[in-house]
Coordinates of C-alpha atoms (C1' of nucleotides) and ligand atoms in Angstrom, one line a residue:
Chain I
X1 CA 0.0 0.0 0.0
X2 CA 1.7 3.5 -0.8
X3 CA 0.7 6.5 1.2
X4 CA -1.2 9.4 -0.3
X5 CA 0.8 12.1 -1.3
X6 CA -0.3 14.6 1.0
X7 CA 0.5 12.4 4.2
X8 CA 3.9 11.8 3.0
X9 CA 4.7 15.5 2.6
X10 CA 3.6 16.2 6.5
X11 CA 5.6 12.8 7.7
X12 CA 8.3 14.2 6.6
X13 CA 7.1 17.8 8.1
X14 CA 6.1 16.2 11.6
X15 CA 9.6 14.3 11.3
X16 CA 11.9 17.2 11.5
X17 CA 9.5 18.6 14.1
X18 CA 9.7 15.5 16.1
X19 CA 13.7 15.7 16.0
X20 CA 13.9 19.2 16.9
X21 CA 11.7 18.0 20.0
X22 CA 13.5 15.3 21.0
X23 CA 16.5 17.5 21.2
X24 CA 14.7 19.8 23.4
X25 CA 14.8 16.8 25.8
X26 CA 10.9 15.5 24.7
X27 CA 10.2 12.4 25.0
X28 CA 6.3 12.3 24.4
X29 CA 3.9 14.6 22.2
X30 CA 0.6 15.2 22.2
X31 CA -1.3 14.6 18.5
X32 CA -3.0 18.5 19.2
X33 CA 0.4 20.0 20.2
X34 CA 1.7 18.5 16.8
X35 CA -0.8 19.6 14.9
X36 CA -0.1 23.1 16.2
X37 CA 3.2 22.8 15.3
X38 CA 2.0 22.3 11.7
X39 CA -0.6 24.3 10.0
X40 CA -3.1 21.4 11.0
X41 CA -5.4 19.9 13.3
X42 CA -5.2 17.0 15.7
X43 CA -7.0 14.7 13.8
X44 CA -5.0 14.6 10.7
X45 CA -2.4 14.3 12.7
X46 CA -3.9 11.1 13.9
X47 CA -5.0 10.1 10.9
X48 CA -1.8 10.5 9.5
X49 CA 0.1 8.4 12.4
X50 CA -2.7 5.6 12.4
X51 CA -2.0 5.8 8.2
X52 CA 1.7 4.1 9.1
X53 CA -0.3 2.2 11.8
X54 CA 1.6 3.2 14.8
X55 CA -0.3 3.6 18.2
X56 CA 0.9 5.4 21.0
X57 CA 0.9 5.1 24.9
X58 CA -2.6 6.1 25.7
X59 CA -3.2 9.2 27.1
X60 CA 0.6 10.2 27.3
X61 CA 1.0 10.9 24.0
X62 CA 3.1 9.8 21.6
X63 CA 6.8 8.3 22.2
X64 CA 8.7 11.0 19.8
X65 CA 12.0 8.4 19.4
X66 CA 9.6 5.6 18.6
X67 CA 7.1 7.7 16.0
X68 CA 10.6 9.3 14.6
X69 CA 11.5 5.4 13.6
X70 CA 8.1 4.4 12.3
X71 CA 8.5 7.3 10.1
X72 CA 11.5 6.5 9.3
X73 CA 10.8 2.9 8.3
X74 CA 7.8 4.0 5.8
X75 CA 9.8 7.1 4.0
X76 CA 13.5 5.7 4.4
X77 CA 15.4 3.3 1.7
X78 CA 17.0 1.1 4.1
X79 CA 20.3 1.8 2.5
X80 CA 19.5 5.0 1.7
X81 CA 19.5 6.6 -1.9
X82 CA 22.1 8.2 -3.9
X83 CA 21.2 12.0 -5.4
X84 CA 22.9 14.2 -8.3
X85 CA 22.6 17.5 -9.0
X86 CA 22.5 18.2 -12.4
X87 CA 23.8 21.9 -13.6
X88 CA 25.8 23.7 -10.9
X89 CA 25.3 27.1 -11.2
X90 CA 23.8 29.9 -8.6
X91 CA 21.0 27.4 -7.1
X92 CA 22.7 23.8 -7.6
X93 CA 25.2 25.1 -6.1
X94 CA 23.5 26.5 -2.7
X95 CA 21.6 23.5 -2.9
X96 CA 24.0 21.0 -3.1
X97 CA 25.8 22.8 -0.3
X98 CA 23.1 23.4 2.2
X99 CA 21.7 19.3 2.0
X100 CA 25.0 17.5 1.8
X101 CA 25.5 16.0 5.4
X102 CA 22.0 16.9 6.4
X103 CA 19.9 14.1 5.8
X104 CA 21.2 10.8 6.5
X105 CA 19.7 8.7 4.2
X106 CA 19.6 10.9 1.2
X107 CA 23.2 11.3 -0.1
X108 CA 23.8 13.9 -3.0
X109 CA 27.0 12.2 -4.2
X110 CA 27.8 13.8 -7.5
X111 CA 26.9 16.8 -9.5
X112 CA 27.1 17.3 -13.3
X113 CA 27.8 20.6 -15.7
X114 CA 28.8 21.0 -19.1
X115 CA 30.5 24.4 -17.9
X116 CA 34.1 22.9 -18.3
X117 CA 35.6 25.8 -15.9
X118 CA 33.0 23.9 -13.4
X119 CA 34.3 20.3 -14.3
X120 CA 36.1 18.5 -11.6
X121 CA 35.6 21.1 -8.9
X122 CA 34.8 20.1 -5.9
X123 CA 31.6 21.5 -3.7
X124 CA 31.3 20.6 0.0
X125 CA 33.2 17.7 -0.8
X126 CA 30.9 16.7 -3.8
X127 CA 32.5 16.4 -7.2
X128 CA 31.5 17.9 -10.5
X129 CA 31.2 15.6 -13.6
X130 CA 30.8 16.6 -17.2
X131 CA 27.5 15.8 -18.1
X132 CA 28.6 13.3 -20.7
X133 CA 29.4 10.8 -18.3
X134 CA 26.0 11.2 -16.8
X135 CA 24.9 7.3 -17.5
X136 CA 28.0 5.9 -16.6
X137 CA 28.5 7.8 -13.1
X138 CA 24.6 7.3 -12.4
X139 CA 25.7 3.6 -13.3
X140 CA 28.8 3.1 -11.7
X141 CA 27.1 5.0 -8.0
X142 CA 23.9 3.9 -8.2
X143 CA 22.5 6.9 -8.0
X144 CA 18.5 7.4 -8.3
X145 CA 17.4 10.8 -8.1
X146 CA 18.3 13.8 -9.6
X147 CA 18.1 17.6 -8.5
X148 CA 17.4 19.4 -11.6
X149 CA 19.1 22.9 -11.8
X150 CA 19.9 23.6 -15.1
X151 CA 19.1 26.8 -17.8
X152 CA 15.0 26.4 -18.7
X153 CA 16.3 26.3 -22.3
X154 CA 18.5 22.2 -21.9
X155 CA 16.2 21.3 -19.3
X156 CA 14.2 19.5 -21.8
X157 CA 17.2 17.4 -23.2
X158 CA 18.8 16.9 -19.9
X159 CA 15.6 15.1 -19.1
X160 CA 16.0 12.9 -21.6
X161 CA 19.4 12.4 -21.2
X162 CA 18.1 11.4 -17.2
X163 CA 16.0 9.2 -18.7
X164 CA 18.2 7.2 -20.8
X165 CA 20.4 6.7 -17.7
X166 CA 17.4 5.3 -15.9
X167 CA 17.2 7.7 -13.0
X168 CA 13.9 6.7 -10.8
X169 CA 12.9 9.6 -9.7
X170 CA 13.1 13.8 -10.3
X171 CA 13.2 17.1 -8.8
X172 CA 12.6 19.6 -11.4
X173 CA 13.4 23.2 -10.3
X174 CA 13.3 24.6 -13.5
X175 CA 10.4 26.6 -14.7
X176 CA 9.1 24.4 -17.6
X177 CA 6.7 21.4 -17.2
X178 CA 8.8 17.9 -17.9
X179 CA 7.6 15.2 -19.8
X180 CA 9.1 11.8 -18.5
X181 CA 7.7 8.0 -18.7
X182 CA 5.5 7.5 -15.1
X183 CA 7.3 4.9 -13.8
X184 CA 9.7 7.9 -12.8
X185 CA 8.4 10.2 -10.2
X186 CA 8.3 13.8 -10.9
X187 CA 8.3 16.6 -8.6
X188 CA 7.9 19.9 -10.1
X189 CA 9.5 22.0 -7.6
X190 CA 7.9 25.5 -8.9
X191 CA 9.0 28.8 -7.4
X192 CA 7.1 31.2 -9.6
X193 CA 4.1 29.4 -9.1
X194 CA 4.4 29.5 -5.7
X195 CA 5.4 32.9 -5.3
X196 CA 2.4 34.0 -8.2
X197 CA 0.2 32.0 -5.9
X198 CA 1.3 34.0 -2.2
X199 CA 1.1 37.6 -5.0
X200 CA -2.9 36.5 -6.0
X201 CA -3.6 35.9 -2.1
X202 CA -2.3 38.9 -1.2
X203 CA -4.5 40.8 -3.7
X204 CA -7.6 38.7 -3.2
X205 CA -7.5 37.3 1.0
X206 CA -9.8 34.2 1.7
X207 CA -11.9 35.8 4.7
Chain O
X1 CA -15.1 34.8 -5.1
X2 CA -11.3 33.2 -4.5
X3 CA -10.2 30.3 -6.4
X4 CA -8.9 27.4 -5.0
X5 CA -5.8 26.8 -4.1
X6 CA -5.0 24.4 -7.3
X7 CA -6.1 25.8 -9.6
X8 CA -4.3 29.4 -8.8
X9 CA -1.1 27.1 -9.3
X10 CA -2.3 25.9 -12.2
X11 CA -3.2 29.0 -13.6
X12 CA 0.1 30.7 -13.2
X13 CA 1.6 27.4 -14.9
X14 CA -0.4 27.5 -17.6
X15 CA 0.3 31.7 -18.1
X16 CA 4.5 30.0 -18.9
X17 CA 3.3 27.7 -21.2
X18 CA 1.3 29.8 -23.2
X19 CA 3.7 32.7 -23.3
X20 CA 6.2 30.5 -24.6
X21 CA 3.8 29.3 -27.6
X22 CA 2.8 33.0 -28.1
X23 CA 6.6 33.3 -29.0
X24 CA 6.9 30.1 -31.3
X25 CA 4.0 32.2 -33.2
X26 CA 1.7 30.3 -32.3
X27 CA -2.1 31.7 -31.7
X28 CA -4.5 29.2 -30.2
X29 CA -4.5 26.3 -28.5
X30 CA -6.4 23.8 -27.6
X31 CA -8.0 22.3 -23.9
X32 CA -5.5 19.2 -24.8
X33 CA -2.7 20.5 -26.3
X34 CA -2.8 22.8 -23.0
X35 CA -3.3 19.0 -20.8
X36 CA -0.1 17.7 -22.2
X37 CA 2.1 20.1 -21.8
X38 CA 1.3 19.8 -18.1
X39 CA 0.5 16.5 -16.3
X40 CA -3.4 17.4 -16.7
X41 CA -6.2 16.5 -18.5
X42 CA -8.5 18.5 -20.9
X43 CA -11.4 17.9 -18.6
X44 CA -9.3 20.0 -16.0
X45 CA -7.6 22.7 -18.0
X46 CA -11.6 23.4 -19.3
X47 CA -12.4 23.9 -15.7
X48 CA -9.9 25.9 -14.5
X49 CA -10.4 28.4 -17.6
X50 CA -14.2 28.2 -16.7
X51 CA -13.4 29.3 -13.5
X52 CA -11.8 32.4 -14.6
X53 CA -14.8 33.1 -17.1
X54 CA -12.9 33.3 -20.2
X55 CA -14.8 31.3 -23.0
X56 CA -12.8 30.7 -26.4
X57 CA -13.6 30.4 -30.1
X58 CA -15.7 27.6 -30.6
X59 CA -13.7 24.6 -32.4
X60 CA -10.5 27.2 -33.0
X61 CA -9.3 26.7 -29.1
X62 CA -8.3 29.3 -26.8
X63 CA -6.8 32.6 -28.4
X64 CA -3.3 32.9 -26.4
X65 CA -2.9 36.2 -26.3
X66 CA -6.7 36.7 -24.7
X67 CA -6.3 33.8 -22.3
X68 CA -2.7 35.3 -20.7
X69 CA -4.2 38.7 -20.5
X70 CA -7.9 36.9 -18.7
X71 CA -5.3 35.4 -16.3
X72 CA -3.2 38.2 -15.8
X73 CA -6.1 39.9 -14.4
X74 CA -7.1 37.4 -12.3
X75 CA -3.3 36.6 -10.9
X76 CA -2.0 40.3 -11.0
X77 CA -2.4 42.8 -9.1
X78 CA -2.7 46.1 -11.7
X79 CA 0.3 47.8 -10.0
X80 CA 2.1 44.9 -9.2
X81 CA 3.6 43.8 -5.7
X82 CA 7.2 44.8 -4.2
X83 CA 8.5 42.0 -2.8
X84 CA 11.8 41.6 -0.7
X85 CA 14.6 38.9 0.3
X86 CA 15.4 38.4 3.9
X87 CA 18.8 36.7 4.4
X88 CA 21.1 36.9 1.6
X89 CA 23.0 34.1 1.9
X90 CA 23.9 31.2 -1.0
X91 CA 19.7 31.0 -1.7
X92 CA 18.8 34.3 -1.3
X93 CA 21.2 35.6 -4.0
X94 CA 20.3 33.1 -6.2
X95 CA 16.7 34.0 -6.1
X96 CA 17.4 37.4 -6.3
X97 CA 19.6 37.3 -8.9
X98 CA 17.2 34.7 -10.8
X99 CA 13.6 36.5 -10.1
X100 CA 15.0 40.7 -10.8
X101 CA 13.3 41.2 -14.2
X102 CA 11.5 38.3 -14.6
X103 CA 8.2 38.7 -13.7
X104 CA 6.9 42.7 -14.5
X105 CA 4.1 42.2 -12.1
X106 CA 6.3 41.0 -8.9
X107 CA 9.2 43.4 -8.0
X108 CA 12.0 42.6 -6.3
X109 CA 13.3 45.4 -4.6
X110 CA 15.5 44.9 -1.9
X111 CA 16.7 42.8 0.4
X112 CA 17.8 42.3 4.2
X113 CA 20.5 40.5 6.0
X114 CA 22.6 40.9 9.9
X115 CA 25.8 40.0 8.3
X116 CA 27.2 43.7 7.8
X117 CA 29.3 42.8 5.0
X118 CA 26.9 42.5 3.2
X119 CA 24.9 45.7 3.7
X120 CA 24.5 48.4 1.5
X121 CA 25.7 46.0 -1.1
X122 CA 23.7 45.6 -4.5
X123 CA 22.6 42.1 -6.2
X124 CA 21.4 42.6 -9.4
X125 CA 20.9 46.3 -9.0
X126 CA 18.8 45.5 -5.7
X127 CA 20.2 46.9 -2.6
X128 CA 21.0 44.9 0.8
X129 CA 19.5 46.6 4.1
X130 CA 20.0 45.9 7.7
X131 CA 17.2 44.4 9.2
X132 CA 17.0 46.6 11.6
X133 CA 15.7 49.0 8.9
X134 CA 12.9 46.6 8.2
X135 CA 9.8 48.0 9.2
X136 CA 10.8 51.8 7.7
X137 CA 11.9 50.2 4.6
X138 CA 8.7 48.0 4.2
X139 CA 6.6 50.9 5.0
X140 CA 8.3 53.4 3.0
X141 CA 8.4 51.1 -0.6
X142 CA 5.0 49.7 -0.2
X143 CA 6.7 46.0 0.4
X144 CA 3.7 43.3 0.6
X145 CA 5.4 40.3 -0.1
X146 CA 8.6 38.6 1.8
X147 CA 10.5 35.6 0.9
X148 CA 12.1 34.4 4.2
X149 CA 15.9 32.9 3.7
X150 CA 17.2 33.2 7.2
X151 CA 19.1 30.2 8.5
X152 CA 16.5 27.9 10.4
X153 CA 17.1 29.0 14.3
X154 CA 16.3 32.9 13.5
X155 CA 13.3 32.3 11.3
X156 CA 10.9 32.5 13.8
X157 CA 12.2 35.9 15.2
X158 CA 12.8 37.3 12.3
X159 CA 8.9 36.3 10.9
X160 CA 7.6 38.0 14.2
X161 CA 9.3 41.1 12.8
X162 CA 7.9 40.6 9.3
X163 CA 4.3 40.3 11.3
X164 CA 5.4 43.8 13.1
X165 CA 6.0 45.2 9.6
X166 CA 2.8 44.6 8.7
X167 CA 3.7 42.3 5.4
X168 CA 0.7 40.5 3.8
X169 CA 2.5 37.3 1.9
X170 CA 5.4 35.1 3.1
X171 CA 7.0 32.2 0.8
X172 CA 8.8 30.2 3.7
X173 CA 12.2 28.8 2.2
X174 CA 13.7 27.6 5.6
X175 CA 13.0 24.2 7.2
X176 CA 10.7 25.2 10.4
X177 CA 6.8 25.9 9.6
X178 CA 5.8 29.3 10.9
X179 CA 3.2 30.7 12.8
X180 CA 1.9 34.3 11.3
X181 CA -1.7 35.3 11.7
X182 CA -4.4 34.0 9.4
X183 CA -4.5 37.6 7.9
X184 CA -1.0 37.1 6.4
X185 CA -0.4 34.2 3.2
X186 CA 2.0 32.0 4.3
X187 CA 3.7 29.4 1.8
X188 CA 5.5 26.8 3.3
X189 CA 7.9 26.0 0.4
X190 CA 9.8 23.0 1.5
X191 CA 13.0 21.3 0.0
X192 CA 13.7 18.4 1.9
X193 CA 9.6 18.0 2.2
X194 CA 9.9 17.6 -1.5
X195 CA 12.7 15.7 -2.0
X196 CA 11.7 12.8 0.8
X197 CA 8.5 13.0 -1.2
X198 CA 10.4 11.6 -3.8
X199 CA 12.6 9.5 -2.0
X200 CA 9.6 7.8 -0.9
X201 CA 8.2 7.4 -4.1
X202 CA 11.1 6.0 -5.9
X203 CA 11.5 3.6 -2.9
X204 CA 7.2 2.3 -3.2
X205 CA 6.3 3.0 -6.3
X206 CA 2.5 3.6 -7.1
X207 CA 1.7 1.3 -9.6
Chain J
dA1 C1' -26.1 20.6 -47.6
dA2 C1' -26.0 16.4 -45.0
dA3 C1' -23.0 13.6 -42.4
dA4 C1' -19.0 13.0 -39.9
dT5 C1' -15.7 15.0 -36.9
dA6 C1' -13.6 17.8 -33.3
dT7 C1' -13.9 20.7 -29.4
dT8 C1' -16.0 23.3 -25.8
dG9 C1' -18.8 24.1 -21.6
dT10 C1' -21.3 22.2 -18.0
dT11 C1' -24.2 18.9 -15.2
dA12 C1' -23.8 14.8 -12.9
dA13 C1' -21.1 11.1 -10.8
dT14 C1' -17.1 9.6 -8.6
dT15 C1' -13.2 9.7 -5.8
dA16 C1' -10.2 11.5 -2.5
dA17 C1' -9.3 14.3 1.5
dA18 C1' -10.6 16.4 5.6
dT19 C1' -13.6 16.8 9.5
dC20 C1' -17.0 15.4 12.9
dA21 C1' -18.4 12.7 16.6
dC22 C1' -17.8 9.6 19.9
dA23 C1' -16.5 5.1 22.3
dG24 C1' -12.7 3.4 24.8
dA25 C1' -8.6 3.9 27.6
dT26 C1' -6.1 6.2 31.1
dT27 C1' -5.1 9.4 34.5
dC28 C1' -6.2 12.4 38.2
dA29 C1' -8.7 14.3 42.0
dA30 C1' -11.4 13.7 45.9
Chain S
dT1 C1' -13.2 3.9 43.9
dT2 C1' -16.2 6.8 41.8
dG3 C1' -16.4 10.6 38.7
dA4 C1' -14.5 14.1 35.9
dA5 C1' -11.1 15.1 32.6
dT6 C1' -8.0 14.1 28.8
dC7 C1' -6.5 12.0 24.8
dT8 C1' -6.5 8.4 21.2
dG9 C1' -8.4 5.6 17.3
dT10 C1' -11.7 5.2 14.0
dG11 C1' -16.5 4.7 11.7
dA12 C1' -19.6 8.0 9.6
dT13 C1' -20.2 12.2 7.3
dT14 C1' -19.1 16.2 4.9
dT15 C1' -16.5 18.8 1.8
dA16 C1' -13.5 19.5 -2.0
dA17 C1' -11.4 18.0 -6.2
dT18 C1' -11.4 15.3 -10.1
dT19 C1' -13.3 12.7 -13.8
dA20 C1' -17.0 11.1 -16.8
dA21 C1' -20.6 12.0 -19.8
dC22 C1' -22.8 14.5 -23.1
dA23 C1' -25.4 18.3 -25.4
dA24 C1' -24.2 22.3 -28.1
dT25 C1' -21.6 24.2 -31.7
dA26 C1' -18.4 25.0 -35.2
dT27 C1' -15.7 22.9 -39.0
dT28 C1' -14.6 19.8 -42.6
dT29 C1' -15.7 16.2 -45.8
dT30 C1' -18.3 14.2 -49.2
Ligands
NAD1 N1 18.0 30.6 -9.1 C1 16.8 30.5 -8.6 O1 16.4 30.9 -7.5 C2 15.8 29.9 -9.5 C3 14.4 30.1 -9.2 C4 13.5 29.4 -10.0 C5 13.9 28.6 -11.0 N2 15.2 28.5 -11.3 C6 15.6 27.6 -12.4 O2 16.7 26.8 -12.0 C7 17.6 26.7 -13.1 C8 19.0 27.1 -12.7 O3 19.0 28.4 -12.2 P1 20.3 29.1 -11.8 O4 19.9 30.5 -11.3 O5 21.1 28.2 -10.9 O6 21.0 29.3 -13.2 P2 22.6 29.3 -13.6 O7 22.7 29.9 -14.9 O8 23.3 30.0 -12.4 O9 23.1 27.8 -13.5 C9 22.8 26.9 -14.6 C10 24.0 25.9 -14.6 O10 23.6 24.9 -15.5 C11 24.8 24.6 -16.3 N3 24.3 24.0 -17.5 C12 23.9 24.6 -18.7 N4 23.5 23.7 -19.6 C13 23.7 22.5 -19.0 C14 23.5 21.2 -19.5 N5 23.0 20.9 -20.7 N6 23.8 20.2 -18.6 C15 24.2 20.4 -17.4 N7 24.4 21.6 -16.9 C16 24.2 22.7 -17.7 C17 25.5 25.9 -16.5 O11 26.8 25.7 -16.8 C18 25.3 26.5 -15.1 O12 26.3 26.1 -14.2 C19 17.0 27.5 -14.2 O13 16.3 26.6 -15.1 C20 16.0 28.4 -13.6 O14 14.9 28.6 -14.4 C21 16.1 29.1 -10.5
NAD2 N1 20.4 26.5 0.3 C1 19.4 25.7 0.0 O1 19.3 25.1 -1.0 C2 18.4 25.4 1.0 C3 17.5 24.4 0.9 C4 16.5 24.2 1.8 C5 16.3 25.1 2.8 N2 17.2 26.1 2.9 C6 16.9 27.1 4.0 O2 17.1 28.4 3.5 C7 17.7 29.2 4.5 C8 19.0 29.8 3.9 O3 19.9 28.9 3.4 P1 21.2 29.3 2.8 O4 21.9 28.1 2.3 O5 21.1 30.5 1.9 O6 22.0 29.8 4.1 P2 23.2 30.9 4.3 O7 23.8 30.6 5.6 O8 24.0 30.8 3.0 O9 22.4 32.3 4.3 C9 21.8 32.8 5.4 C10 21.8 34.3 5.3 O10 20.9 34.9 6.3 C11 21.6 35.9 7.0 N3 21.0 36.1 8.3 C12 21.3 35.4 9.4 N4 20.5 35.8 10.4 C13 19.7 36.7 9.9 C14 18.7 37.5 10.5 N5 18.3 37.4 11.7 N6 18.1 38.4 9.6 C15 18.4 38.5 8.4 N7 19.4 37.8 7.8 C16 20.0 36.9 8.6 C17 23.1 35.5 7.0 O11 23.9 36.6 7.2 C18 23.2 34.9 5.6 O12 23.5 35.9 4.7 C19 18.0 28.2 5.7 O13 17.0 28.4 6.6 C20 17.9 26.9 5.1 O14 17.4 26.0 6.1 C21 18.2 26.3 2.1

DNA sequence: AAAATATTGTTAATTAAATCACAGATTCAA
DNA sequence: TTGAATCTGTGATTTAATTAACAATATTTT
């Protein structure tokens, strides 16, 4: 059974929250006082956390260490999966910086350019490949996902190129639509349309 | 009436697309031709532009340039909206540097950091303030909109002061949800959100 | 100009997501 | 040790979003 989307998205929210908790010296948390962490109500929360079928100690809440685990167990890879980062310029780059070393089990291992002044350079310890070794290096590292920075203008044929090296899944941060085969997964990771969206809220408030 | 939430998003994705066929020359398009160049169907794009009230030439599809101005009216605000960066570190100068001059309706003008090297200087021809200037600054260049890129532990202060300012939209690119008061847009924009998403899909796929 | 085709706009049906409502479990207070 | 209070887990219900179905209309073909 796979999760719906949504209740993926706030595991991984309540996770981080969780942590942070638990190094506040927490050891228990209440479904309502996550949910107010959150912009969400006690229910979901329970509904989310009966979803991966974990049950807490009644009336004491829930045990943060053990709900961190559970968590862990549905969105982790056991081993972990290997990322690239795929056009290292002004946001690969910050990207590629701020994650490496954050999340255990999600290793950005390589990034690619076809700038050749960016070629071999190394960033927070990650090394730059030219993009024409994509297939072997995704290969040779197994690696699975890829962070898609590159110009709006190759993002189209770097796709493709992903394709053909049979990544599994995709971050897209550039600003047009990609077309890939579904058994890859596909987030489009869309700045302008988030920002346009905060813009018409501002102009046109719910209440 | 407000739309929802989706089909804002959608909206503002379909407003690229279309601008980009205005510029192959194209004139029309069609409910489908709009579906595939998203990961919609024809059903939905017809909805959403119902929604908006914009009907098109029977059997000819939708006239581009009519449909981008119908939803420039309904996403834009007629004198656009300042926006500002707060914390210009490695992501904050890249999405300064990657939004000034984009979009004509959604004005970055300045930006905010501690660090005092880095005030008074200019990215992109926008100029870096102390944050102690906020609220006069906000005030005095009619800034609605803030995009928050703050390391993690001063987000929270530093939204409280974005509430003091009296700012009405906030895209959150840091890692800790926020709490602003329901008159104020908040966007959670989330990274590693995203990219577990993925993780987790790649690791249980759907089919 | 009749028939076939393609496309929209919209009502109705379906599906998915969120919320309500409450029984059961546990703790606390007296 | 009874009763009130608190919190979870979940069936039932509601709400929201998507999809199906199709009439209406314009275009093309014959
Ligand atoms: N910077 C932002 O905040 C921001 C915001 C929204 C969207 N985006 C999108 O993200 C992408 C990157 O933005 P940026 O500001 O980092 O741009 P950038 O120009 O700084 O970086 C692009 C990098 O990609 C490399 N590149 C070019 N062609 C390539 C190819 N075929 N294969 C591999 N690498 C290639 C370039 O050498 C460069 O290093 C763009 O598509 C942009 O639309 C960026
Ligand atoms: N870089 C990424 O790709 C990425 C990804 C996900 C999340 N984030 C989040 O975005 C935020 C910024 O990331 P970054 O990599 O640019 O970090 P960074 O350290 O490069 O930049 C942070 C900037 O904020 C400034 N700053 C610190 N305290 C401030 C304050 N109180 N007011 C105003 N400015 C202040 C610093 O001087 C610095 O210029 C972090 O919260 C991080 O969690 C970044």
């Amino acid at each position: 059974m796979t999760l719906p989307e949504r209740t993926v998205e706030r595991l991984s929210e309540y996770r981080r929250s969780l942590l942070q908790c638990l190094e506040e010296g927490k050891t228990h948390i209440f479904s309502h006082e996550l949910a107010d962490l959150h912009h969400n109500t006690a229910v979901q929360v329970r509904r989310d956390i009966m979803f991966i079928g974990y049950t807490s100690m009644q009336r004491k809440g829930y045990d943060l260490r053990e709900l961190v685990d559970v968590i862990g167990d549905i969105l982790d890879s056991e081993r972990g999966l290997n990322v690239a980062v795929i056009g290292i310029g002004n946001l690969g780059k910050a990207v590629t910086t701020y994650f490496v070393g954050k999340r255990s089990k999600l290793n950005i291992i390589a990034t690619f350019d076809v700038d050749t002044t960016k070629i071999d350079r190394v960033i927070s310890g990650v090394k730059c490949y030219p993009l024409s070794r994509l297939k072997e290096v995704v290969e040779a590292q197994q690696i699975s996902i890829a962070i898609l920075t590159v110009p709006a203008d190759s993002a189209a044929e770097v796709t493709a190129q992903l394709v053909e090296a049979d990544i599994k899944g995709l971050m897209n941060f550039t600003t047009v639509p990609l077309n890939v085969p579904p058994e890859i997964y596909l987030d489009e990771f869309d700045m302008i349309t988030s920002l346009e969206k905060v813009a018409y809220f501002v102009k046109s408030p719910q209440n």
